[in-house]
């Protein structure tokens, strides 16, 4: 029986009982009306009529009360059970089942609900097993990685750490998983440094809207496996977006890449270049001395062919000596042995030195060197290693001359940028540098594609290192066809 049929029967029953009560009342009223009030049968007739009306009215009243109590509960009770069952399913109690009887609709609801619960239970069981299998697979995969990996939750608790990280931190997995990294770092110097750097990076990210990954450029030195190892540290922040104006949660991943092999190769390369450069200086000096002896008139006058040959040898020897000096400067920077001997220097002194050093080259190509400098010399003095900064300015002026056409002009000058900085700049009007290479030209051995001018590709990189060692900057402003301007900015 469905709800519609049941409701129809209840209403029909109430209508029939009401109709019966009305009919009985009407019949008794007609009988009493037809009976003479003075007749002896009037009294018993009245009592009989009141009895039947009272009995039938009581039956109607009690039947209505029974229907009023039982019928709504027969509808509300299954609905309440259904709501409770839905809440259990929402709480992932997939073993919940329904047994609703009484109407066809509730039987259908019970059957379909139980089918849904069975399927959800099967899906949940399969999902859990898949997640567990995937978790084990990922743990096995990450543990097979030889690079240390540490994952922290929003409260800096360790939620994952692989075997390589456990090894270099010298802690056990039970002591790490689920524990606060801040607490563990109290007795662990390496972890303390990683957490300190992470806090710095996190503070930097708070002030940036796009940054979520940071890498330490300086390798981290760790004593591991009875030797010194170097690791490049990478910090990855994972942001879990929250809705309803809730604060976003952040988890962090710390990855350490072992760069010991590259560090050792780089150190070996630096040592090799330094050794070779020192060794080359001796024969070059001997060649230069021999050339001076050949040019001495007391030995004899050279014919034209001999003079051209000695001049060619001299030029190549000077170029080789320049390259050797650049290699030595580079090895000083890379090995961290760059020693600065600062003294008070006026910018015009550095400019004069560069002009004198490049005068012969400028005359050779008929290049006009123009100096831009305040007439009142109202430029602050510098406290720098004048030898190294002079080398930088000389190199920039030499490049400007070499990359200019004959009969061109080159501008070298200085200006006061503000109360705490002075700029020394060199400008040429050559073919310029493609903006794509503005950063690359400061890399070791890089030369702009298509460049025909001879060079080692070290001058600008060494210049940048020298300037940055003084806390300054070396920048370039150049466009194709409009020349280039290199600017050195130093603190006064």
CSV table of C-alpha atoms in Angstrom, one decimal:
chain,number,residue,atom,x,y,z
A,1,UNK,CA,0.0,0.0,0.0
A,2,UNK,CA,1.4,3.4,-0.9
A,3,UNK,CA,1.0,6.7,0.9
A,4,UNK,CA,-1.7,8.0,-1.4
A,5,UNK,CA,-4.0,4.9,-0.9
A,6,UNK,CA,-3.4,4.9,2.8
A,7,UNK,CA,-4.4,8.6,3.0
A,8,UNK,CA,-7.5,8.0,0.9
A,9,UNK,CA,-8.7,5.2,3.2
A,10,UNK,CA,-8.2,7.4,6.3
A,11,UNK,CA,-10.1,10.3,4.8
A,12,UNK,CA,-12.8,8.0,3.5
A,13,UNK,CA,-13.2,6.4,7.0
A,14,UNK,CA,-13.6,9.8,8.6
A,15,UNK,CA,-16.1,10.9,6.0
A,16,UNK,CA,-18.2,7.7,6.4
A,17,UNK,CA,-18.2,7.9,10.2
A,18,UNK,CA,-19.3,11.6,10.0
A,19,UNK,CA,-22.0,10.7,7.5
A,20,UNK,CA,-23.2,7.8,9.7
A,21,UNK,CA,-23.4,10.1,12.8
A,22,UNK,CA,-25.4,12.7,10.8
A,23,UNK,CA,-27.8,10.0,9.5
A,24,UNK,CA,-28.4,8.5,12.9
A,25,UNK,CA,-28.9,12.0,14.4
A,26,UNK,CA,-31.4,12.9,11.6
A,27,UNK,CA,-33.4,9.6,12.0
A,28,UNK,CA,-33.7,9.9,15.7
A,29,UNK,CA,-34.7,13.6,15.4
A,30,UNK,CA,-37.5,12.6,13.0
A,31,UNK,CA,-38.6,9.8,15.3
A,32,UNK,CA,-38.7,12.1,18.3
A,33,UNK,CA,-40.6,14.7,16.2
A,34,UNK,CA,-43.3,12.2,15.2
A,35,UNK,CA,-43.8,11.0,18.8
A,36,UNK,CA,-46.3,12.7,21.0
A,37,UNK,CA,-44.4,14.4,23.9
A,38,UNK,CA,-47.2,13.3,26.3
A,39,UNK,CA,-46.9,9.6,25.1
A,40,UNK,CA,-45.3,7.1,27.5
A,41,UNK,CA,-42.9,6.0,24.7
A,42,UNK,CA,-41.4,9.5,24.4
A,43,UNK,CA,-39.1,9.2,27.3
A,44,UNK,CA,-37.5,5.8,26.4
A,45,UNK,CA,-37.3,7.0,22.7
A,46,UNK,CA,-35.4,10.1,23.8
A,47,UNK,CA,-33.0,8.0,25.9
A,48,UNK,CA,-32.5,5.5,23.1
A,49,UNK,CA,-31.7,8.3,20.6
A,50,UNK,CA,-29.2,10.0,22.9
A,51,UNK,CA,-27.5,6.7,23.6
A,52,UNK,CA,-27.0,5.9,19.9
A,53,UNK,CA,-25.9,9.5,19.1
A,54,UNK,CA,-23.5,9.5,22.1
A,55,UNK,CA,-22.1,6.1,21.2
A,56,UNK,CA,-21.6,6.9,17.5
A,57,UNK,CA,-20.2,10.3,18.4
A,58,UNK,CA,-17.7,8.8,20.9
A,59,UNK,CA,-16.6,6.2,18.3
A,60,UNK,CA,-16.1,9.0,15.8
A,61,UNK,CA,-14.1,11.1,18.3
A,62,UNK,CA,-11.8,8.2,19.4
A,63,UNK,CA,-11.3,7.1,15.9
A,64,UNK,CA,-10.3,10.6,14.8
A,65,UNK,CA,-8.0,10.9,17.8
A,66,UNK,CA,-6.4,7.6,16.9
A,67,UNK,CA,-5.9,8.6,13.3
A,68,UNK,CA,-4.6,12.0,14.4
A,69,UNK,CA,-2.0,10.3,16.6
A,70,UNK,CA,-0.9,7.3,14.4
A,71,UNK,CA,-1.2,8.6,10.9
A,72,UNK,CA,1.3,11.5,11.1
A,73,UNK,CA,3.8,9.4,13.1
A,74,UNK,CA,3.6,6.7,10.5
A,75,UNK,CA,4.9,9.3,8.0
A,76,UNK,CA,7.3,11.3,10.3
A,77,UNK,CA,9.0,8.2,11.9
A,78,UNK,CA,10.4,6.8,8.6
A,79,UNK,CA,11.4,10.3,7.5
A,80,UNK,CA,13.3,10.8,10.8
A,81,UNK,CA,15.0,7.5,10.4
A,82,UNK,CA,16.0,8.4,6.9
A,83,UNK,CA,17.5,11.7,8.0
A,84,UNK,CA,19.5,9.9,10.8
A,85,UNK,CA,20.7,7.4,8.2
A,86,UNK,CA,21.8,10.2,5.9
A,87,UNK,CA,23.8,11.8,8.7
A,88,UNK,CA,25.5,8.5,9.5
A,89,UNK,CA,26.5,8.1,5.8
A,90,UNK,CA,27.8,11.7,5.8
A,91,UNK,CA,29.9,10.8,8.9
A,92,UNK,CA,31.4,7.9,6.8
A,93,UNK,CA,29.4,5.1,8.7
A,94,UNK,CA,28.8,3.2,5.6
A,95,UNK,CA,27.6,0.1,7.5
A,96,UNK,CA,24.2,1.9,8.2
A,97,UNK,CA,21.1,0.2,6.7
A,98,UNK,CA,17.4,1.1,6.6
A,99,UNK,CA,14.4,-1.1,7.2
A,100,UNK,CA,11.3,1.1,6.5
A,101,UNK,CA,7.9,-0.7,6.2
A,102,UNK,CA,4.3,0.3,5.8
A,103,UNK,CA,4.2,1.9,2.4
A,104,UNK,CA,5.6,1.2,-1.0
A,105,UNK,CA,7.4,4.5,-1.2
A,106,UNK,CA,9.3,3.8,2.0
A,107,UNK,CA,10.1,0.3,0.9
A,108,UNK,CA,11.7,1.7,-2.3
A,109,UNK,CA,13.6,4.3,-0.3
A,110,UNK,CA,15.0,1.6,2.1
A,111,UNK,CA,16.0,-0.6,-0.8
A,112,UNK,CA,17.7,2.2,-2.8
A,113,UNK,CA,19.4,3.7,0.3
A,114,UNK,CA,20.9,0.3,1.3
A,115,UNK,CA,22.2,-0.2,-2.3
A,116,UNK,CA,23.8,3.3,-2.1
A,117,UNK,CA,25.4,2.5,1.3
A,118,UNK,CA,26.8,-0.8,0.0
A,119,UNK,CA,28.3,0.9,-3.0
A,120,UNK,CA,29.8,3.8,-1.0
A,121,UNK,CA,31.3,1.3,1.5
A,122,UNK,CA,32.9,-0.6,-1.4
A,123,UNK,CA,34.2,2.6,-3.0
A,124,UNK,CA,35.5,3.8,0.3
A,125,UNK,CA,37.3,0.6,1.0
A,126,UNK,CA,38.8,0.6,-2.5
A,127,UNK,CA,39.8,4.3,-2.2
A,128,UNK,CA,41.5,3.7,1.2
A,129,UNK,CA,43.4,0.8,-0.1
A,130,UNK,CA,44.5,2.7,-3.2
A,131,UNK,CA,45.6,5.7,-1.0
A,132,UNK,CA,47.5,3.4,1.3
A,133,UNK,CA,49.1,1.7,-1.7
A,134,UNK,CA,49.9,5.1,-3.3
A,135,UNK,CA,51.4,6.4,-0.1
A,136,UNK,CA,53.6,3.3,0.3
A,137,UNK,CA,54.6,3.7,-3.4
A,138,UNK,CA,55.5,7.4,-2.9
A,139,UNK,CA,57.4,6.7,0.3
A,140,UNK,CA,59.4,4.0,-1.4
A,141,UNK,CA,60.1,6.2,-4.4
A,142,UNK,CA,61.1,9.3,-2.3
A,143,UNK,CA,63.2,7.1,0.1
A,144,UNK,CA,65.1,5.8,-3.0
A,145,UNK,CA,66.1,9.4,-3.8
A,146,UNK,CA,69.6,10.1,-2.5
A,147,UNK,CA,68.8,13.8,-2.0
A,148,UNK,CA,67.5,14.7,1.5
A,149,UNK,CA,63.9,15.8,1.6
A,150,UNK,CA,62.0,17.1,4.6
A,151,UNK,CA,58.3,18.1,4.6
A,152,UNK,CA,56.7,20.3,7.3
A,153,UNK,CA,53.1,21.2,8.0
A,154,UNK,CA,51.6,24.6,8.8
A,155,UNK,CA,52.9,24.3,12.4
A,156,UNK,CA,56.4,23.3,11.5
A,157,UNK,CA,55.8,19.6,12.5
A,158,UNK,CA,57.6,17.0,10.4
A,159,UNK,CA,55.1,15.0,8.4
A,160,UNK,CA,57.6,13.3,6.0
A,161,UNK,CA,61.3,12.8,5.9
A,162,UNK,CA,63.3,10.4,3.7
A,163,UNK,CA,66.2,8.2,4.6
A,164,UNK,CA,68.8,10.5,3.2
A,165,UNK,CA,67.6,13.4,5.4
A,166,UNK,CA,67.5,11.1,8.4
A,167,UNK,CA,71.1,10.2,7.7
A,168,UNK,CA,72.6,13.7,7.5
A,169,UNK,CA,70.4,15.0,10.4
A,170,UNK,CA,71.5,11.9,12.5
A,171,UNK,CA,68.0,11.3,13.9
A,172,UNK,CA,65.6,8.4,13.8
A,173,UNK,CA,62.3,8.3,12.0
A,174,UNK,CA,60.3,7.8,15.2
A,175,UNK,CA,61.9,10.9,16.7
A,176,UNK,CA,61.1,12.9,13.6
A,177,UNK,CA,57.7,12.1,12.2
A,178,UNK,CA,54.9,14.1,14.0
A,179,UNK,CA,57.4,16.1,16.1
A,180,UNK,CA,58.1,19.8,16.0
A,181,UNK,CA,61.0,20.7,13.9
A,182,UNK,CA,61.6,23.7,16.1
A,183,UNK,CA,62.0,21.5,19.2
A,184,UNK,CA,64.3,19.0,17.3
A,185,UNK,CA,66.4,21.9,16.1
A,186,UNK,CA,67.4,22.8,19.6
A,187,UNK,CA,69.9,20.0,19.7
A,188,UNK,CA,70.5,19.8,16.0
A,189,UNK,CA,72.7,22.5,14.4
A,190,UNK,CA,71.9,21.5,10.8
A,191,UNK,CA,68.2,21.4,11.3
A,192,UNK,CA,68.3,24.7,13.2
A,193,UNK,CA,70.1,26.4,10.3
A,194,UNK,CA,67.5,25.0,7.8
A,195,UNK,CA,64.6,26.2,9.9
A,196,UNK,CA,66.2,29.6,10.4
A,197,UNK,CA,66.7,30.0,6.7
A,198,UNK,CA,63.1,28.8,6.1
A,199,UNK,CA,61.7,31.4,8.5
A,200,UNK,CA,63.7,34.1,6.5
A,201,UNK,CA,62.3,32.8,3.2
A,202,UNK,CA,58.8,32.7,4.6
A,203,UNK,CA,59.1,36.2,5.8
A,204,UNK,CA,60.2,37.3,2.3
A,205,UNK,CA,57.3,35.4,0.7
A,206,UNK,CA,54.8,37.2,3.0
A,207,UNK,CA,56.0,40.4,1.4
A,208,UNK,CA,55.7,39.0,-2.1
A,209,UNK,CA,52.5,37.9,-4.0
A,210,UNK,CA,54.1,35.6,-6.5
A,211,UNK,CA,57.1,34.0,-4.9
A,212,UNK,CA,56.6,30.5,-3.6
A,213,UNK,CA,60.0,28.9,-4.1
A,214,UNK,CA,63.4,30.0,-2.9
A,215,UNK,CA,66.9,28.6,-3.4
A,216,UNK,CA,70.0,29.4,-1.4
A,217,UNK,CA,72.7,30.4,-4.0
A,218,UNK,CA,75.6,29.7,-1.6
A,219,UNK,CA,75.9,25.9,-1.0
A,220,UNK,CA,75.5,24.6,2.5
A,221,UNK,CA,78.6,23.0,3.9
A,222,UNK,CA,77.9,19.8,5.9
A,223,UNK,CA,80.3,17.3,7.4
A,224,UNK,CA,78.8,13.9,6.5
A,225,UNK,CA,80.2,10.4,5.9
A,226,UNK,CA,83.5,11.5,7.3
A,227,UNK,CA,84.0,14.2,4.7
A,228,UNK,CA,82.8,17.7,3.8
A,229,UNK,CA,79.8,17.7,1.6
A,230,UNK,CA,78.1,20.7,-0.1
A,231,UNK,CA,74.3,20.9,-0.6
A,232,UNK,CA,72.2,23.4,-2.5
A,233,UNK,CA,69.1,24.0,-0.4
A,234,UNK,CA,65.7,24.6,-2.0
A,235,UNK,CA,62.6,25.7,-0.1
A,236,UNK,CA,59.2,25.1,-1.6
A,237,UNK,CA,56.0,26.5,0.0
A,238,UNK,CA,52.7,24.8,-0.7
A,239,UNK,CA,49.7,27.0,0.0
A,240,UNK,CA,46.4,25.3,0.8
A,241,UNK,CA,43.7,27.8,-0.1
A,242,UNK,CA,40.9,28.2,2.5
A,243,UNK,CA,37.4,29.6,1.9
A,244,UNK,CA,35.0,31.6,4.1
A,245,UNK,CA,37.6,34.2,5.0
A,246,UNK,CA,39.7,31.5,6.7
A,247,UNK,CA,43.5,31.9,6.8
A,248,UNK,CA,45.4,29.9,4.2
A,249,UNK,CA,47.5,27.0,5.5
A,250,UNK,CA,51.1,26.6,4.4
A,251,UNK,CA,53.2,23.5,4.3
A,252,UNK,CA,56.9,23.5,3.5
A,253,UNK,CA,59.3,21.2,1.7
A,254,UNK,CA,63.0,21.4,2.2
A,255,UNK,CA,65.1,19.8,-0.5
A,256,UNK,CA,68.9,19.5,-0.4
A,257,UNK,CA,70.8,18.7,-3.6
A,258,UNK,CA,74.2,17.3,-3.2
A,259,UNK,CA,76.6,19.4,-5.2
A,260,UNK,CA,79.8,18.1,-3.7
A,261,UNK,CA,81.0,16.6,-6.9
A,262,UNK,CA,80.5,19.8,-8.8
A,263,UNK,CA,82.1,21.8,-6.0
A,264,UNK,CA,85.2,19.6,-6.1
A,265,UNK,CA,85.4,19.8,-9.9
A,266,UNK,CA,85.0,23.6,-9.7
A,267,UNK,CA,87.8,23.8,-7.1
A,268,UNK,CA,90.0,21.5,-9.2
A,269,UNK,CA,89.3,23.7,-12.2
A,270,UNK,CA,90.2,26.9,-10.3
A,271,UNK,CA,93.4,25.4,-9.0
A,272,UNK,CA,94.4,24.2,-12.4
A,273,UNK,CA,93.7,27.6,-14.1
A,274,UNK,CA,95.6,29.4,-11.3
A,275,UNK,CA,98.6,27.0,-11.6
A,276,UNK,CA,98.7,27.3,-15.4
A,277,UNK,CA,98.4,31.1,-15.3
A,278,UNK,CA,101.3,31.4,-12.9
A,279,UNK,CA,103.4,29.1,-15.0
A,280,UNK,CA,102.6,31.0,-18.2
A,281,UNK,CA,103.7,34.3,-16.7
A,282,UNK,CA,107.3,33.2,-16.6
A,283,UNK,CA,107.8,32.3,-20.3
A,284,UNK,CA,105.7,35.4,-21.3
A,285,UNK,CA,108.0,37.6,-19.3
A,286,UNK,CA,111.0,36.0,-20.9
A,287,UNK,CA,109.5,36.6,-24.4
A,288,UNK,CA,108.8,40.3,-23.5
A,289,UNK,CA,112.4,40.7,-22.2
A,290,UNK,CA,113.8,39.1,-25.4
A,291,UNK,CA,111.7,41.5,-27.5
A,292,UNK,CA,113.1,44.5,-25.6
A,293,UNK,CA,116.6,43.2,-26.2
A,294,UNK,CA,115.9,42.8,-29.9
A,295,UNK,CA,114.6,46.4,-30.1
A,296,UNK,CA,117.7,47.7,-28.4
A,297,UNK,CA,119.7,49.7,-31.0
A,298,UNK,CA,123.0,48.5,-29.4
A,299,UNK,CA,122.3,45.0,-30.6
A,300,UNK,CA,121.6,46.1,-34.1
A,301,UNK,CA,119.0,47.7,-36.4
A,302,UNK,CA,116.2,45.4,-37.5
A,303,UNK,CA,115.0,45.4,-41.1
A,304,UNK,CA,111.4,46.0,-42.0
A,305,UNK,CA,110.4,42.4,-42.0
A,306,UNK,CA,112.1,41.8,-38.7
A,307,UNK,CA,110.5,44.8,-37.1
A,308,UNK,CA,107.0,43.7,-38.3
A,309,UNK,CA,107.7,40.2,-36.9
A,310,UNK,CA,108.8,41.5,-33.5
A,311,UNK,CA,105.9,43.9,-33.4
A,312,UNK,CA,103.5,41.0,-34.1
A,313,UNK,CA,105.2,38.9,-31.4
A,314,UNK,CA,104.9,41.8,-28.9
A,315,UNK,CA,101.2,42.3,-29.6
A,316,UNK,CA,100.4,38.6,-29.2
A,317,UNK,CA,102.5,38.4,-26.0
A,318,UNK,CA,100.7,41.4,-24.5
A,319,UNK,CA,97.4,39.7,-25.4
A,320,UNK,CA,98.5,36.5,-23.8
A,321,UNK,CA,99.7,38.3,-20.7
A,322,UNK,CA,96.3,40.1,-20.5
A,323,UNK,CA,94.4,36.8,-20.7
A,324,UNK,CA,96.7,35.3,-18.1
A,325,UNK,CA,96.1,38.2,-15.8
A,326,UNK,CA,92.3,37.9,-16.3
A,327,UNK,CA,92.5,34.2,-15.4
A,328,UNK,CA,94.4,35.0,-12.3
A,329,UNK,CA,91.8,37.5,-11.3
A,330,UNK,CA,89.0,35.0,-11.9
A,331,UNK,CA,90.6,32.4,-9.8
A,332,UNK,CA,91.0,34.9,-7.0
A,333,UNK,CA,87.3,35.6,-7.1
A,334,UNK,CA,86.2,31.9,-7.4
A,335,UNK,CA,88.5,30.7,-4.6
A,336,UNK,CA,87.3,33.5,-2.3
A,337,UNK,CA,90.9,34.8,-1.9
A,338,UNK,CA,90.2,38.2,-3.4
A,339,UNK,CA,91.9,40.7,-1.2
A,340,UNK,CA,90.9,44.3,-1.3
A,341,UNK,CA,93.3,47.1,-0.3
A,342,UNK,CA,91.0,50.1,-0.2
A,343,UNK,CA,92.2,53.7,-0.1
A,344,UNK,CA,90.6,57.1,-0.7
A,345,UNK,CA,90.4,57.7,-4.4
A,346,UNK,CA,89.0,60.4,-6.6
A,347,UNK,CA,86.9,59.2,-9.6
A,348,UNK,CA,88.9,61.3,-12.0
A,349,UNK,CA,92.0,59.4,-11.1
A,350,UNK,CA,90.4,56.2,-12.2
A,351,UNK,CA,89.3,57.8,-15.4
A,352,UNK,CA,92.7,59.3,-16.2
A,353,UNK,CA,94.3,55.9,-15.6
A,354,UNK,CA,91.9,54.1,-18.0
A,355,UNK,CA,92.5,56.8,-20.7
A,356,UNK,CA,96.3,56.5,-20.4
A,357,UNK,CA,96.1,52.7,-20.6
A,358,UNK,CA,94.0,52.8,-23.7
A,359,UNK,CA,95.6,55.8,-25.5
A,360,UNK,CA,97.6,53.7,-27.9
A,361,UNK,CA,94.7,51.6,-28.8
A,362,UNK,CA,92.4,54.6,-29.3
A,363,UNK,CA,95.0,56.3,-31.6
A,364,UNK,CA,95.4,53.1,-33.6
A,365,UNK,CA,91.7,53.3,-34.6
A,366,UNK,CA,91.5,57.1,-34.5
A,367,UNK,CA,88.9,56.9,-31.7
A,368,UNK,CA,88.2,60.2,-29.9
A,369,UNK,CA,87.8,59.8,-26.1
A,370,UNK,CA,85.5,62.5,-24.5
A,371,UNK,CA,85.5,63.0,-20.8
A,372,UNK,CA,82.4,64.2,-19.0
A,373,UNK,CA,83.2,65.4,-15.5
A,374,UNK,CA,81.9,68.3,-13.4
A,375,UNK,CA,84.1,71.4,-13.8
A,376,UNK,CA,83.9,72.1,-10.1
A,377,UNK,CA,85.0,68.5,-9.2
A,378,UNK,CA,82.0,68.4,-7.0
A,379,UNK,CA,82.0,64.5,-6.8
A,380,UNK,CA,82.5,62.6,-3.6
A,381,UNK,CA,85.6,60.5,-3.1
A,382,UNK,CA,85.6,56.8,-3.1
A,383,UNK,CA,87.1,54.3,-0.6
A,384,UNK,CA,87.9,51.4,-2.9
A,385,UNK,CA,90.8,49.3,-4.1
A,386,UNK,CA,91.9,51.7,-6.7
A,387,UNK,CA,93.9,49.1,-8.6
A,388,UNK,CA,91.0,46.8,-9.1
A,389,UNK,CA,88.4,49.5,-9.9
A,390,UNK,CA,90.9,51.1,-12.3
A,391,UNK,CA,91.2,47.7,-13.9
A,392,UNK,CA,87.4,47.6,-14.3
A,393,UNK,CA,87.2,51.1,-15.8
A,394,UNK,CA,90.1,50.3,-18.1
A,395,UNK,CA,88.4,47.1,-19.3
A,396,UNK,CA,85.2,48.9,-20.0
A,397,UNK,CA,87.0,51.7,-22.0
A,398,UNK,CA,89.0,49.1,-23.9
A,399,UNK,CA,85.8,47.2,-24.9
A,400,UNK,CA,84.1,50.5,-26.0
A,401,UNK,CA,87.1,51.3,-28.2
A,402,UNK,CA,87.3,47.8,-29.7
A,403,UNK,CA,83.6,47.6,-30.5
A,404,UNK,CA,83.5,51.1,-32.1
A,405,UNK,CA,84.1,51.9,-35.7
A,406,UNK,CA,87.1,53.9,-36.9
A,407,UNK,CA,86.9,57.6,-36.4
A,408,UNK,CA,84.2,57.2,-33.8
A,409,UNK,CA,84.0,58.7,-30.4
A,410,UNK,CA,83.7,57.2,-26.9
A,411,UNK,CA,82.5,58.9,-23.8
A,412,UNK,CA,83.8,58.2,-20.3
A,413,UNK,CA,82.7,60.2,-17.2
A,414,UNK,CA,81.5,60.3,-13.7
A,415,UNK,CA,78.5,61.8,-11.8
A,416,UNK,CA,77.1,62.1,-8.4
A,417,UNK,CA,74.0,59.9,-8.2
A,418,UNK,CA,73.0,60.9,-4.7
A,419,UNK,CA,74.6,61.7,-1.4
A,420,UNK,CA,75.9,58.2,-1.0
A,421,UNK,CA,76.6,56.9,-4.5
A,422,UNK,CA,78.9,57.8,-7.4
A,423,UNK,CA,78.5,56.5,-11.0
A,424,UNK,CA,81.4,56.0,-13.5
A,425,UNK,CA,80.1,55.3,-17.0
A,426,UNK,CA,81.6,54.4,-20.4
A,427,UNK,CA,79.5,54.9,-23.6
A,428,UNK,CA,80.1,54.0,-27.2
A,429,UNK,CA,78.2,54.4,-30.4
A,430,UNK,CA,78.8,51.0,-31.9
A,431,UNK,CA,76.3,48.4,-33.0
A,432,UNK,CA,75.0,47.7,-29.5
A,433,UNK,CA,74.1,44.6,-27.6
A,434,UNK,CA,70.9,42.6,-28.1
A,435,UNK,CA,68.8,42.9,-24.9
A,436,UNK,CA,68.5,39.1,-24.8
A,437,UNK,CA,72.2,39.0,-23.8
A,438,UNK,CA,72.3,41.8,-21.2
A,439,UNK,CA,72.5,39.3,-18.4
A,440,UNK,CA,74.6,36.6,-20.2
A,441,UNK,CA,77.5,39.0,-21.0
A,442,UNK,CA,78.5,39.0,-17.4
A,443,UNK,CA,79.0,35.2,-17.4
A,444,UNK,CA,82.4,33.6,-17.6
A,445,UNK,CA,83.6,32.9,-21.2
A,446,UNK,CA,80.4,34.2,-22.8
A,447,UNK,CA,80.7,36.2,-26.0
A,448,UNK,CA,77.8,37.7,-27.9
A,449,UNK,CA,77.0,35.4,-31.0
A,450,UNK,CA,78.4,36.9,-34.2
A,451,UNK,CA,81.1,39.0,-32.4
A,452,UNK,CA,84.3,39.1,-34.5
A,453,UNK,CA,86.4,41.1,-32.0
A,454,UNK,CA,88.9,38.8,-30.2
A,455,UNK,CA,88.5,38.3,-26.5
A,456,UNK,CA,88.5,35.8,-23.7
A,457,UNK,CA,84.9,36.4,-22.5
A,458,UNK,CA,86.2,37.0,-19.0
A,459,UNK,CA,86.6,40.8,-18.8
A,460,UNK,CA,83.0,41.7,-17.9
A,461,UNK,CA,82.5,38.8,-15.6
A,462,UNK,CA,85.7,39.7,-13.6
A,463,UNK,CA,84.7,43.4,-13.7
A,464,UNK,CA,81.3,42.5,-12.2
A,465,UNK,CA,82.9,40.4,-9.5
A,466,UNK,CA,85.3,43.2,-8.6
A,467,UNK,CA,82.6,45.8,-8.4
A,468,UNK,CA,80.2,43.6,-6.3
A,469,UNK,CA,83.1,42.8,-4.0
A,470,UNK,CA,83.0,46.6,-3.2
A,471,UNK,CA,79.3,46.5,-2.6
A,472,UNK,CA,78.6,48.2,-5.9
A,473,UNK,CA,76.8,47.3,-9.2
A,474,UNK,CA,77.7,47.0,-12.8
A,475,UNK,CA,74.9,47.5,-15.3
A,476,UNK,CA,74.5,47.8,-19.1
A,477,UNK,CA,72.1,49.9,-21.1
A,478,UNK,CA,72.2,49.0,-24.8
A,479,UNK,CA,70.0,48.6,-27.9
A,480,UNK,CA,70.8,47.3,-31.3
A,481,UNK,CA,72.2,50.1,-33.5
A,482,UNK,CA,72.4,52.7,-30.7
A,483,UNK,CA,75.6,51.7,-28.8
A,484,UNK,CA,76.1,50.7,-25.2
A,485,UNK,CA,76.6,52.3,-21.9
A,486,UNK,CA,78.2,50.5,-19.0
A,487,UNK,CA,77.7,52.1,-15.5
A,488,UNK,CA,79.6,51.3,-12.3
A,489,UNK,CA,77.8,52.5,-9.2
A,490,UNK,CA,79.8,52.7,-6.0
A,491,UNK,CA,79.2,53.9,-2.5
A,492,UNK,CA,81.1,57.1,-1.5
